[in-house]
PDB file of N, CA and C in Angstrom:
ATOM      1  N   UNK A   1      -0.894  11.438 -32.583  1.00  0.00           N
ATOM      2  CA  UNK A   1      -1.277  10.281 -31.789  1.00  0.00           C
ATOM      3  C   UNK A   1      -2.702   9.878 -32.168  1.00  0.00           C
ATOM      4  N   UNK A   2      -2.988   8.576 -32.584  1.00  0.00           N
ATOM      5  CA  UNK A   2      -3.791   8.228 -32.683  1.00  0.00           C
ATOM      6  C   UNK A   2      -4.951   7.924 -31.423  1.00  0.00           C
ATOM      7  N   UNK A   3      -5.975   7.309 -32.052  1.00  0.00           N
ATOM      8  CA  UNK A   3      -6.848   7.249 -30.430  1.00  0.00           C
ATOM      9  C   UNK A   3      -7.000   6.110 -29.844  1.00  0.00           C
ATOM     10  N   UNK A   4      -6.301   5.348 -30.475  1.00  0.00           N
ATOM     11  CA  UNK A   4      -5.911   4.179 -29.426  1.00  0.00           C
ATOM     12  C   UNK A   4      -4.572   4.412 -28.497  1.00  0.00           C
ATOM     13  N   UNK A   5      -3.465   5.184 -29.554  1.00  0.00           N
ATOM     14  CA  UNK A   5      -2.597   5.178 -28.800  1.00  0.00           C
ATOM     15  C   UNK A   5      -3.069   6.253 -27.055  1.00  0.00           C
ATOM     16  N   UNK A   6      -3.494   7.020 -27.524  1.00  0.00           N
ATOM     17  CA  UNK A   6      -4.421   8.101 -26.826  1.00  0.00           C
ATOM     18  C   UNK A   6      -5.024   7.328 -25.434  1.00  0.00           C
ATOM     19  N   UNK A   7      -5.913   6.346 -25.916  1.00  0.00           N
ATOM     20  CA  UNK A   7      -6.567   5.540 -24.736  1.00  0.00           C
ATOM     21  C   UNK A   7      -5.344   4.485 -24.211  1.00  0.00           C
ATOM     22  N   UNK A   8      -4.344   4.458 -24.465  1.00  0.00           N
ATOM     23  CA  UNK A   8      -3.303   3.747 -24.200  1.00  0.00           C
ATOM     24  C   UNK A   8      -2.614   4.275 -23.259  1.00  0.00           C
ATOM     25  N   UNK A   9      -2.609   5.682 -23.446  1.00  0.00           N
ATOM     26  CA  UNK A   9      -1.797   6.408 -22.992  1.00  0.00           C
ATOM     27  C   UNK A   9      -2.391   7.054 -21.888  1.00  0.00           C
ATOM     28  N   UNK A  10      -3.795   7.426 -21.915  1.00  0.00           N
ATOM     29  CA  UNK A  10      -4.475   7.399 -20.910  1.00  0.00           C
ATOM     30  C   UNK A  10      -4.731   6.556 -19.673  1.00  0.00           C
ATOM     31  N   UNK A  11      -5.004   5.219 -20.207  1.00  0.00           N
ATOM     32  CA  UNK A  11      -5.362   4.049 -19.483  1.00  0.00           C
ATOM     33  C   UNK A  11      -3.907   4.134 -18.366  1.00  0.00           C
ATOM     34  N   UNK A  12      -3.107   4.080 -18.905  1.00  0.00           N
ATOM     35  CA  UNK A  12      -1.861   3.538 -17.858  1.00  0.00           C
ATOM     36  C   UNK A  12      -1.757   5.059 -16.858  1.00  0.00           C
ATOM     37  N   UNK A  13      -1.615   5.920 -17.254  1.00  0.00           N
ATOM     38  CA  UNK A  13      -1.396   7.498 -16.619  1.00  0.00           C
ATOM     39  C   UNK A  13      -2.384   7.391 -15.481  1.00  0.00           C
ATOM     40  N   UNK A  14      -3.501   7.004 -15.534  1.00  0.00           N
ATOM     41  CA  UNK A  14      -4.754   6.850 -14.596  1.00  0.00           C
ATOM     42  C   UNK A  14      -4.264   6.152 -13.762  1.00  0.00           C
ATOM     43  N   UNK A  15      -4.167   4.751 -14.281  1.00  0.00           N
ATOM     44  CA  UNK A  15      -3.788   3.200 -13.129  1.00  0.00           C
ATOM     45  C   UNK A  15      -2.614   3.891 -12.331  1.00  0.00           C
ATOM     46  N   UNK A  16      -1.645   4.423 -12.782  1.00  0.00           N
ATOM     47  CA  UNK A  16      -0.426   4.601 -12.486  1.00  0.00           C
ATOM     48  C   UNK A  16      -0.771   5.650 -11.551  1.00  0.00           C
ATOM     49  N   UNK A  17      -1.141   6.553 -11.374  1.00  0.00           N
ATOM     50  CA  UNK A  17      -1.792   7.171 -10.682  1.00  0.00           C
ATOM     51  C   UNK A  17      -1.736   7.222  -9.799  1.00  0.00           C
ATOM     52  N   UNK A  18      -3.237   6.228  -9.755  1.00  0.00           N
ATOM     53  CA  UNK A  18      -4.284   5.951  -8.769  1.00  0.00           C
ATOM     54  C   UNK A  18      -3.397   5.168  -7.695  1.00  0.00           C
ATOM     55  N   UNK A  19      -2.874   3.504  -8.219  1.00  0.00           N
ATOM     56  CA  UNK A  19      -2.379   2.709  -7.469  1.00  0.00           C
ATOM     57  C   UNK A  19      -1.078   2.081  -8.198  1.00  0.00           C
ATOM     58  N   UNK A  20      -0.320   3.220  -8.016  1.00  0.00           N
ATOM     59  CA  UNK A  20       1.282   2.870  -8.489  1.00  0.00           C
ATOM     60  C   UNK A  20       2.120   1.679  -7.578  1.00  0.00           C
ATOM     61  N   UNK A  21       1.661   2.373  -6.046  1.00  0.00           N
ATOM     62  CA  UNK A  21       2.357   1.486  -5.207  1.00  0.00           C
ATOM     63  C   UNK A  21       1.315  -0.764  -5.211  1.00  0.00           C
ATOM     64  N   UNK A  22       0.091  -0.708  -5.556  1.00  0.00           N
ATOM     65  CA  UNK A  22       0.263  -1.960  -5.799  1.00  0.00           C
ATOM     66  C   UNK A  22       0.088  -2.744  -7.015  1.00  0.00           C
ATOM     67  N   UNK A  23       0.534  -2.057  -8.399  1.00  0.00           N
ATOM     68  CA  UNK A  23       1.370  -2.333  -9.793  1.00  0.00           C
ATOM     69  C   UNK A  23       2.260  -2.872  -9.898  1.00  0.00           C
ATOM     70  N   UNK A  24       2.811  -3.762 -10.363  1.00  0.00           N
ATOM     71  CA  UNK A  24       3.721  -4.925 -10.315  1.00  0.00           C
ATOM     72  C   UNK A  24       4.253  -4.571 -11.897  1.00  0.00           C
ATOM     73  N   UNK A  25       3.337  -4.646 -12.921  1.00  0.00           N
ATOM     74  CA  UNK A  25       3.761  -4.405 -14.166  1.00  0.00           C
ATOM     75  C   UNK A  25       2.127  -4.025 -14.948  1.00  0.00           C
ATOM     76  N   UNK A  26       2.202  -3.527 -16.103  1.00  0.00           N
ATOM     77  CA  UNK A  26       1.109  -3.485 -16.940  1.00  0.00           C
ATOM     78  C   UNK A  26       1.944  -4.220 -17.816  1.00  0.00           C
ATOM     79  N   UNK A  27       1.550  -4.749 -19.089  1.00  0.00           N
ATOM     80  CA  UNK A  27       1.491  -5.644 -20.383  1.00  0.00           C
ATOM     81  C   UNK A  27       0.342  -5.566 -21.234  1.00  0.00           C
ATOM     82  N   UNK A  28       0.820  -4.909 -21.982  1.00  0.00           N
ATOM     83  CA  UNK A  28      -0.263  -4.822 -23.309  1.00  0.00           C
ATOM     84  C   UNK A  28       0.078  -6.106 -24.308  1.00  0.00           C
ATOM     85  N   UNK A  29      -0.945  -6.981 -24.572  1.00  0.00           N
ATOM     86  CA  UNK A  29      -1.154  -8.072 -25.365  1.00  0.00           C
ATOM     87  C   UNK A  29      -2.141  -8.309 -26.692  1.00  0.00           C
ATOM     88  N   UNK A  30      -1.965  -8.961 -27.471  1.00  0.00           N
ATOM     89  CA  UNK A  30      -3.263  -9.370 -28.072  1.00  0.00           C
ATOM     90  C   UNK A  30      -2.682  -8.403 -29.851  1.00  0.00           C
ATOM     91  N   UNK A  31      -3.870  -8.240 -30.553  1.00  0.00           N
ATOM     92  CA  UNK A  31      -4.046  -7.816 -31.748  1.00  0.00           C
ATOM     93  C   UNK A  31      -2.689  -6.328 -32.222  1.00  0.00           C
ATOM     94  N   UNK A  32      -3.195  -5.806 -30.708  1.00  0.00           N
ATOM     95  CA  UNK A  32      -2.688  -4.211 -31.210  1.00  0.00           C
ATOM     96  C   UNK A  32      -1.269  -4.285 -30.469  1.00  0.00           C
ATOM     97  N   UNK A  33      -0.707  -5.584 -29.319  1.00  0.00           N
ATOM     98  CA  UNK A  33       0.225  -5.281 -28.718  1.00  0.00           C
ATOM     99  C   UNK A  33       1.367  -5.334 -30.687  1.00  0.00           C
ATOM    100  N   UNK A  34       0.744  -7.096 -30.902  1.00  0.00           N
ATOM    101  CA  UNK A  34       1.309  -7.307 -32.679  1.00  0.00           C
ATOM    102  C   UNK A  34       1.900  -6.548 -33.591  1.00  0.00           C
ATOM    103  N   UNK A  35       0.751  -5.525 -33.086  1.00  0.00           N
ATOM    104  CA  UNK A  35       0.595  -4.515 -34.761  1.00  0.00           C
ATOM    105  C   UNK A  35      -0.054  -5.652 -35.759  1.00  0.00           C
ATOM    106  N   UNK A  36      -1.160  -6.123 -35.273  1.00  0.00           N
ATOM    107  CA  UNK A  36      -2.708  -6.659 -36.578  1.00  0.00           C
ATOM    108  C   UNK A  36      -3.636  -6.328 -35.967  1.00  0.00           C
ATOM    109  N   UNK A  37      -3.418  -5.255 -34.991  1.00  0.00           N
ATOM    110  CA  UNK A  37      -5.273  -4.609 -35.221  1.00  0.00           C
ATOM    111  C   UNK A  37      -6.258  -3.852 -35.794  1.00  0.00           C
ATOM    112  N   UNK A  38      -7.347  -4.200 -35.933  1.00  0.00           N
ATOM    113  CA  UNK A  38      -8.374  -3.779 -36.926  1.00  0.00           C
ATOM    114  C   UNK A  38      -8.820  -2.212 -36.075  1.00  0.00           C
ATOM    115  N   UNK A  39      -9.303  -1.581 -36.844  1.00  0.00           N
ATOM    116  CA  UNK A  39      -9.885  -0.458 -36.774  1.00  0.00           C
ATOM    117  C   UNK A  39     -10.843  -0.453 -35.160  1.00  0.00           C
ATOM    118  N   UNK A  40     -11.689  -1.604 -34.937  1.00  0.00           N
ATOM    119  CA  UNK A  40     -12.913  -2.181 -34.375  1.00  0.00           C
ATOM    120  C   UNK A  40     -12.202  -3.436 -32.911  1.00  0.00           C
ATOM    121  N   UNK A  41     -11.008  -3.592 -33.296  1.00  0.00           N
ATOM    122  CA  UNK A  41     -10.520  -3.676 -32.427  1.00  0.00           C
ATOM    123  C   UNK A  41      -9.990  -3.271 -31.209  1.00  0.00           C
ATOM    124  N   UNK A  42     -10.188  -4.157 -30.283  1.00  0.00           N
ATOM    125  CA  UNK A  42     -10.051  -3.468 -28.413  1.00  0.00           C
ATOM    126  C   UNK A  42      -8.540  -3.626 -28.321  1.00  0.00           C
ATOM    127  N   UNK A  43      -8.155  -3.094 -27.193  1.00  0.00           N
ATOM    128  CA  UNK A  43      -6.584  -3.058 -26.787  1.00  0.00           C
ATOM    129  C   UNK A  43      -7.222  -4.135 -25.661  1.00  0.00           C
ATOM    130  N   UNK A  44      -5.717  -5.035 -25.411  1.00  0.00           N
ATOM    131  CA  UNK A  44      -5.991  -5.905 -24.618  1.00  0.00           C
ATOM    132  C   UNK A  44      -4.804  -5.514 -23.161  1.00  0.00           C
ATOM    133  N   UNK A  45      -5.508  -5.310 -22.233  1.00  0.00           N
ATOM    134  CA  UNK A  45      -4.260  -5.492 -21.073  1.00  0.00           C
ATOM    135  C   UNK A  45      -4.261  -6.303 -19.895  1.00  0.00           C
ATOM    136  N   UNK A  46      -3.050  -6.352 -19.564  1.00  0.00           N
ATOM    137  CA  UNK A  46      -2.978  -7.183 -18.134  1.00  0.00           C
ATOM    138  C   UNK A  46      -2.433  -6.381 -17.572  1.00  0.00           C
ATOM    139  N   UNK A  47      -2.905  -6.241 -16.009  1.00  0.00           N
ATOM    140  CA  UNK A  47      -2.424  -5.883 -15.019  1.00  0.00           C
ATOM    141  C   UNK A  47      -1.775  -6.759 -13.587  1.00  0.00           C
ATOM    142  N   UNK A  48      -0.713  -6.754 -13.757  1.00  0.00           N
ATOM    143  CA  UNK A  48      -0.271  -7.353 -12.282  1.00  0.00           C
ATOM    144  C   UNK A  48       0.287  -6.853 -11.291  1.00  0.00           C
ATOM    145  N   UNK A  49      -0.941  -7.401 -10.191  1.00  0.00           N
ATOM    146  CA  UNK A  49      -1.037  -6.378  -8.779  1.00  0.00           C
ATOM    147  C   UNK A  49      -0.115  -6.863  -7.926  1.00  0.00           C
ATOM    148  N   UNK A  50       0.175  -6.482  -6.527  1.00  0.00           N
ATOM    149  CA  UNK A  50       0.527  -6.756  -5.499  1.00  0.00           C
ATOM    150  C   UNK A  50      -0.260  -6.577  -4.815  1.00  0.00           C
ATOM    151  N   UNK A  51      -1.896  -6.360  -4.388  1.00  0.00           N
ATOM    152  CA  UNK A  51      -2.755  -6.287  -3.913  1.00  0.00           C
ATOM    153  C   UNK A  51      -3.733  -7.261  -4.716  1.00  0.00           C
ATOM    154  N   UNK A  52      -5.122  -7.221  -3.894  1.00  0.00           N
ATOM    155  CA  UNK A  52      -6.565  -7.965  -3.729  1.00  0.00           C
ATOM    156  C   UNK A  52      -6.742  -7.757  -5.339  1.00  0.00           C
ATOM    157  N   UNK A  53      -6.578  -8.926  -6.351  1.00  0.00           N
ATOM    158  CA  UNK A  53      -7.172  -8.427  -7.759  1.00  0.00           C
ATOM    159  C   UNK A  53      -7.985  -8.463  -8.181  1.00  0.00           C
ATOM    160  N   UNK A  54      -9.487  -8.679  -7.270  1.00  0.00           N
ATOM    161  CA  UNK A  54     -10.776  -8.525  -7.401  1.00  0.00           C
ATOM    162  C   UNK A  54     -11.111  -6.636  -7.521  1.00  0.00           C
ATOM    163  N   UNK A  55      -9.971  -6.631  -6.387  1.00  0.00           N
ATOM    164  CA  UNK A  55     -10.508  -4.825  -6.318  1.00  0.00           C
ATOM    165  C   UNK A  55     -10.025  -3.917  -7.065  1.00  0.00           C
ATOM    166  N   UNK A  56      -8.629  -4.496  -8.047  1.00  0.00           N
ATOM    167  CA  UNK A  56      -7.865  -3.778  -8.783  1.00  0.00           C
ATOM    168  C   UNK A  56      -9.107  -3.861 -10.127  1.00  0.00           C
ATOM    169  N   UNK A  57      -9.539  -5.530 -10.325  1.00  0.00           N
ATOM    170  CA  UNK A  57     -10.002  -5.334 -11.603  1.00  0.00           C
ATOM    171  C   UNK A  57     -11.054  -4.536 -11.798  1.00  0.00           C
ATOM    172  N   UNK A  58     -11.969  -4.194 -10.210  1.00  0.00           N
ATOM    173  CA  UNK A  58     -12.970  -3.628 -10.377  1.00  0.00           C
ATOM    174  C   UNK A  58     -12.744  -2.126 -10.909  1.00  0.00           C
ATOM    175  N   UNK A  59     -11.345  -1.534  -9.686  1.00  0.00           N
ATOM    176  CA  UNK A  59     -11.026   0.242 -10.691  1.00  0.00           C
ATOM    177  C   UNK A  59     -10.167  -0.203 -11.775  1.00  0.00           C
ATOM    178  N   UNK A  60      -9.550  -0.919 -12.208  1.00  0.00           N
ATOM    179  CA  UNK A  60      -9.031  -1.071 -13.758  1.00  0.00           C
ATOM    180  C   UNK A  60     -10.376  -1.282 -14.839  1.00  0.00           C
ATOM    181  N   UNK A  61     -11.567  -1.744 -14.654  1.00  0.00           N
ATOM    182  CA  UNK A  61     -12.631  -1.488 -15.519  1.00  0.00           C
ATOM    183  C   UNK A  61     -13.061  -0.461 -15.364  1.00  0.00           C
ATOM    184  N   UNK A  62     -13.180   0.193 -14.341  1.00  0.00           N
ATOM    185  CA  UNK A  62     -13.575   1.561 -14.108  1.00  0.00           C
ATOM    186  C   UNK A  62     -13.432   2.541 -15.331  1.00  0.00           C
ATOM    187  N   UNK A  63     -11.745   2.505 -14.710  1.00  0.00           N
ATOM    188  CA  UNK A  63     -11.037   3.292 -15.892  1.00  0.00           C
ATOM    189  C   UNK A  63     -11.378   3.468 -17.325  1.00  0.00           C
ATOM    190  N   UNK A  64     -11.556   1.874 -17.699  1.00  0.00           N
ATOM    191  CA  UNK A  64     -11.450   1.408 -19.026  1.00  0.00           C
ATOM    192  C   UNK A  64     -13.005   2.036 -19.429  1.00  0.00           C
ATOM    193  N   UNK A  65     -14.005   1.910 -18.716  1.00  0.00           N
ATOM    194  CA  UNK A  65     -15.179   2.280 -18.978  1.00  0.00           C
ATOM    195  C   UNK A  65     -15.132   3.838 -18.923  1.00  0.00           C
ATOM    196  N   UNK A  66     -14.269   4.666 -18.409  1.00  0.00           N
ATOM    197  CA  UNK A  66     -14.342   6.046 -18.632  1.00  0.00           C
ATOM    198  C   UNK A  66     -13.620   5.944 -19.892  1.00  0.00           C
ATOM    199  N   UNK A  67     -12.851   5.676 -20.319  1.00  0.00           N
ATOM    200  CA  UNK A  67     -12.347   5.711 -21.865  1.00  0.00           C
ATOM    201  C   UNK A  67     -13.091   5.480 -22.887  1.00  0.00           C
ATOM    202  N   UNK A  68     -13.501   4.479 -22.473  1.00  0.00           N
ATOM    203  CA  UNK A  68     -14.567   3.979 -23.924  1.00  0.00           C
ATOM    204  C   UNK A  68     -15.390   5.181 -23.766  1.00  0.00           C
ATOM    205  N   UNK A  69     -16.134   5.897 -22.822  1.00  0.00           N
ATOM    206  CA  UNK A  69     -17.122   6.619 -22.976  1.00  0.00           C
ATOM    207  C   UNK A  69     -16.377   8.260 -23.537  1.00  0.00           C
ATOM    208  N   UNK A  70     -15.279   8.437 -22.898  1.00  0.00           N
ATOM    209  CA  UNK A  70     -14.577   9.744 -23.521  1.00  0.00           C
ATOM    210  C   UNK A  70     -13.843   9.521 -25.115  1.00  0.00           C
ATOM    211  N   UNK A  71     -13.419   8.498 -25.399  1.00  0.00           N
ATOM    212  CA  UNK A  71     -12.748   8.257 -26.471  1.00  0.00           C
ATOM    213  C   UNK A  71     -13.290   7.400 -27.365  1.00  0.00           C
ATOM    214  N   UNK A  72     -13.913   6.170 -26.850  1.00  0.00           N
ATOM    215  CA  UNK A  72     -14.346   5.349 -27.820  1.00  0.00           C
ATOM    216  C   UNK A  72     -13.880   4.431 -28.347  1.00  0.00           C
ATOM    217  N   UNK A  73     -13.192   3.942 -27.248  1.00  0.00           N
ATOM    218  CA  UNK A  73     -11.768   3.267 -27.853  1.00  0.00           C
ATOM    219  C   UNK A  73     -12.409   1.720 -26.370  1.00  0.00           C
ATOM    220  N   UNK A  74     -12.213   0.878 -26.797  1.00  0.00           N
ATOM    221  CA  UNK A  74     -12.789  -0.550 -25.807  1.00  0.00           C
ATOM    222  C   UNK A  74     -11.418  -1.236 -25.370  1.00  0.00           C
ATOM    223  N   UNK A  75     -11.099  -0.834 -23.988  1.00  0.00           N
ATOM    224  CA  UNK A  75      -9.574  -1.276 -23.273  1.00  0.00           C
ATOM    225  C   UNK A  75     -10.247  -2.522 -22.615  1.00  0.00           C
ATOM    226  N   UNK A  76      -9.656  -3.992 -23.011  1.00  0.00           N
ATOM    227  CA  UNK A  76      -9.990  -5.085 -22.236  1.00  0.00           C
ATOM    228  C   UNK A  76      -8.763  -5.437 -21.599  1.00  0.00           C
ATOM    229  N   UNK A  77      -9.182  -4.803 -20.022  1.00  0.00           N
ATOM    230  CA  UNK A  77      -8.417  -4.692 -18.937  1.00  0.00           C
ATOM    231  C   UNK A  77      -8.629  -6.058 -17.849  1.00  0.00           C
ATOM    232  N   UNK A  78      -7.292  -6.948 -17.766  1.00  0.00           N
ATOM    233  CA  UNK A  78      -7.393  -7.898 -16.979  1.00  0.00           C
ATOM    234  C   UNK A  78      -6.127  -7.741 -16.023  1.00  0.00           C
ATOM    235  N   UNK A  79      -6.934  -8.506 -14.438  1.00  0.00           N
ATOM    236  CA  UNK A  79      -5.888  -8.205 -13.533  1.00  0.00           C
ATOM    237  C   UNK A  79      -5.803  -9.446 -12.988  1.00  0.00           C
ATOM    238  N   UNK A  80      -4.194  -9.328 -12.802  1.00  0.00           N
ATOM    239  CA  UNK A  80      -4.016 -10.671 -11.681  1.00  0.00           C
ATOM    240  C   UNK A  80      -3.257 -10.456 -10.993  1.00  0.00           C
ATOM    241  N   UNK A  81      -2.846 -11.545  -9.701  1.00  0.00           N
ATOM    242  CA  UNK A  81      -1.770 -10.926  -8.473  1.00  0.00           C
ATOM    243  C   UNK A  81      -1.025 -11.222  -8.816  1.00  0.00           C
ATOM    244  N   UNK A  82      -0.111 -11.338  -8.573  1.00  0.00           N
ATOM    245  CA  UNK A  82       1.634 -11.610  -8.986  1.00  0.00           C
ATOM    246  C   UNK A  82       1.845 -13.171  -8.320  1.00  0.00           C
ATOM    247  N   UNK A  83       1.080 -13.163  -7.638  1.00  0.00           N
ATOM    248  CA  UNK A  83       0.710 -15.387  -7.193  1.00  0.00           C
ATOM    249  C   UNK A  83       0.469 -16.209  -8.204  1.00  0.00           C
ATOM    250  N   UNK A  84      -0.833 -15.193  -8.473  1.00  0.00           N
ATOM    251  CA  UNK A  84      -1.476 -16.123  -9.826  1.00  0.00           C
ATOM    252  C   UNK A  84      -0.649 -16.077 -11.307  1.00  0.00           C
ATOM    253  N   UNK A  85       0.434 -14.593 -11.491  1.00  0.00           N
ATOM    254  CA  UNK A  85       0.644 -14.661 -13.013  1.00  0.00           C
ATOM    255  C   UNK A  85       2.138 -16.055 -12.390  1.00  0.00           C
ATOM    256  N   UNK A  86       2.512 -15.655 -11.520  1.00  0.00           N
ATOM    257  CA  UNK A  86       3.435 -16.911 -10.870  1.00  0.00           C
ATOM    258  C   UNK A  86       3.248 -18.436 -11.102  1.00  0.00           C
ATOM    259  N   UNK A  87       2.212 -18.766 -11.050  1.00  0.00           N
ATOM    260  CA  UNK A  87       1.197 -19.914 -11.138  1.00  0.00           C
ATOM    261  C   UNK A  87       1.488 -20.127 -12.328  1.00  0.00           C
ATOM    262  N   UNK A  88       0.543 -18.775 -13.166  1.00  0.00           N
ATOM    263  CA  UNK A  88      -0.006 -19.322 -14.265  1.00  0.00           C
ATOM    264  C   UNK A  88       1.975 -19.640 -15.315  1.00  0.00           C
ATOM    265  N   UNK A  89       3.112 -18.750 -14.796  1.00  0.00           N
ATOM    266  CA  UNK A  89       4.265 -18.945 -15.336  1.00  0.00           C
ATOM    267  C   UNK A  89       4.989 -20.577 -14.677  1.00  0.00           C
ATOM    268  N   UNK A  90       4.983 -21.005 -13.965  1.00  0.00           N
ATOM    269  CA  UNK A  90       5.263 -22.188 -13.520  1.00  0.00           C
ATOM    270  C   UNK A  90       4.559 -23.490 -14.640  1.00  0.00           C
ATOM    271  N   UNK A  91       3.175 -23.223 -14.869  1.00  0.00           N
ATOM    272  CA  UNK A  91       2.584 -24.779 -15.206  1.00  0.00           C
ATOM    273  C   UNK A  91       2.318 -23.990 -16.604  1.00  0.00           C
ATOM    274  N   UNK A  92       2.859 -22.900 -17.002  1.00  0.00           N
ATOM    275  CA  UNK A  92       2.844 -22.512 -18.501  1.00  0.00           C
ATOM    276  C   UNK A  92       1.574 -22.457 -19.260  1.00  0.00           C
ATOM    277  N   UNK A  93       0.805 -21.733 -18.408  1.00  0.00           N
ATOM    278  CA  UNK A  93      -0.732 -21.936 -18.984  1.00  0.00           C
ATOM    279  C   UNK A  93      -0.586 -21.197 -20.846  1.00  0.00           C
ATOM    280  N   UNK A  94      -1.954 -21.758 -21.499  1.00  0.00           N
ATOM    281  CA  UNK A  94      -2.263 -21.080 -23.345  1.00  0.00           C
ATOM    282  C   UNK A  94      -1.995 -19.454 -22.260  1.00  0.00           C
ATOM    283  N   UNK A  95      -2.706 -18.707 -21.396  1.00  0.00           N
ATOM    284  CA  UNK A  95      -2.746 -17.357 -21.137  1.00  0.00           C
ATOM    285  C   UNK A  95      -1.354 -16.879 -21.034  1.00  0.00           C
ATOM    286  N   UNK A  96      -0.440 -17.849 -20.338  1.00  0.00           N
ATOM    287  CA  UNK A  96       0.966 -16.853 -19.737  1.00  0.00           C
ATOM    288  C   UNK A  96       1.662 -17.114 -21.238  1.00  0.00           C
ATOM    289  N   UNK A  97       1.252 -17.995 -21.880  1.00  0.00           N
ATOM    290  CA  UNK A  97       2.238 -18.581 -23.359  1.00  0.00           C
ATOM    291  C   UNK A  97       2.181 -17.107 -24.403  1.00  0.00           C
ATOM    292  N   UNK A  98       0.943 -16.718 -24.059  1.00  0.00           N
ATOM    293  CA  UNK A  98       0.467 -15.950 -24.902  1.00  0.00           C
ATOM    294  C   UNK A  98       1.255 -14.339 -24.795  1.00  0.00           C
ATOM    295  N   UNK A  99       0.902 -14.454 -23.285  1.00  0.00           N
ATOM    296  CA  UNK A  99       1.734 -12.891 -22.635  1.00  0.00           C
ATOM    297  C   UNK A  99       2.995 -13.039 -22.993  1.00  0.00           C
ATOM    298  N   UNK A 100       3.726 -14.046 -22.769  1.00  0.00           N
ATOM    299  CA  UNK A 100       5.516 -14.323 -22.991  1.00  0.00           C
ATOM    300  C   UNK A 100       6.173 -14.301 -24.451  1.00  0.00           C
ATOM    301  N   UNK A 101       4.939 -14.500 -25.293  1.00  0.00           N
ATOM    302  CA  UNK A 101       5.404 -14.038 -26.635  1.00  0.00           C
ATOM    303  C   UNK A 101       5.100 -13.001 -27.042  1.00  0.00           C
ATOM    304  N   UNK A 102       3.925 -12.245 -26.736  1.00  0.00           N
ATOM    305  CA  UNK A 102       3.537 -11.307 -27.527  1.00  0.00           C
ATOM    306  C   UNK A 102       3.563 -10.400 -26.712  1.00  0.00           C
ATOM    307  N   UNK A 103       3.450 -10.186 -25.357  1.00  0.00           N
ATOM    308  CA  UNK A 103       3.505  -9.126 -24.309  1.00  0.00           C
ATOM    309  C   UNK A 103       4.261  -8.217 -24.233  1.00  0.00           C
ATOM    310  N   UNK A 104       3.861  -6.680 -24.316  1.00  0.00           N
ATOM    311  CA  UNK A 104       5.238  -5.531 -24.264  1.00  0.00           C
ATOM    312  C   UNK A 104       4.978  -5.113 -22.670  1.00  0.00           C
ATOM    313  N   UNK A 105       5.999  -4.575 -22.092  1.00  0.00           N
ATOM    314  CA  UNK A 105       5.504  -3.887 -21.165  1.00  0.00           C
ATOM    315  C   UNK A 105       5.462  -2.798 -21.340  1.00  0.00           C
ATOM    316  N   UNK A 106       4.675  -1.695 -20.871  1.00  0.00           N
ATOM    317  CA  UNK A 106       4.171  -0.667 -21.240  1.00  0.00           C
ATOM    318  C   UNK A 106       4.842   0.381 -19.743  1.00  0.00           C
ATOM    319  N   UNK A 107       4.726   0.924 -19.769  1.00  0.00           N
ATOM    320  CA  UNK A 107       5.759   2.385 -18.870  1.00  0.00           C
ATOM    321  C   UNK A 107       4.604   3.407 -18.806  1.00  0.00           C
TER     322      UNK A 107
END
């Protein structure tokens, strides 16, 4: 296992954790969801809550900031409620276009 997969694998084990019951889904996106990421490249995630996603994003950076500091690896962790990814899936925002093509969900 590599050390992204590592901080990957970390990152979710933590969230999942911590606040399983208001997790809706994780989605890994962006460069590395692809397979074209660079060495120097961050993992990109979304989180969608069923709770306050001011307070999720605050312990989902948490997390991400204990990783980078144990591993070294830069998790750009974003959260939204399940209103807003609702929203943003209704009026088809560039963000949800982006998740709906390239988005895995992650377990």
């Amino acid at each position: 296992m590599n050390k992204k997969q590592e901080a990957l694998k970390q990152f979710v084990e933590k969230v999942k954790n911590k606040y399983d019951d208001k997790i809706e889904r994780i989605i890994l996106f962006g460069s590395y969801a692809r397979g074209e990421d660079k060495e120097e490249s961050d993992i990109d995630v979304l989180v969608i809550t069923h709770g306050d996603r001011f307070e999720m994003q605050k312990n989902i950076s948490g997390i991400a900031v204990d990783i980078l500091l144990k591993i070294g690896v830069y998790i750009s962790a974003k959260s939204v409620s399940t209103e807003e990814y609702d929203s943003m899936k209704k009026i088809k925002t560039g963000f949800y276009q982006n998740i709906a093509r390239e988005g895995v969900t992650v377990e």
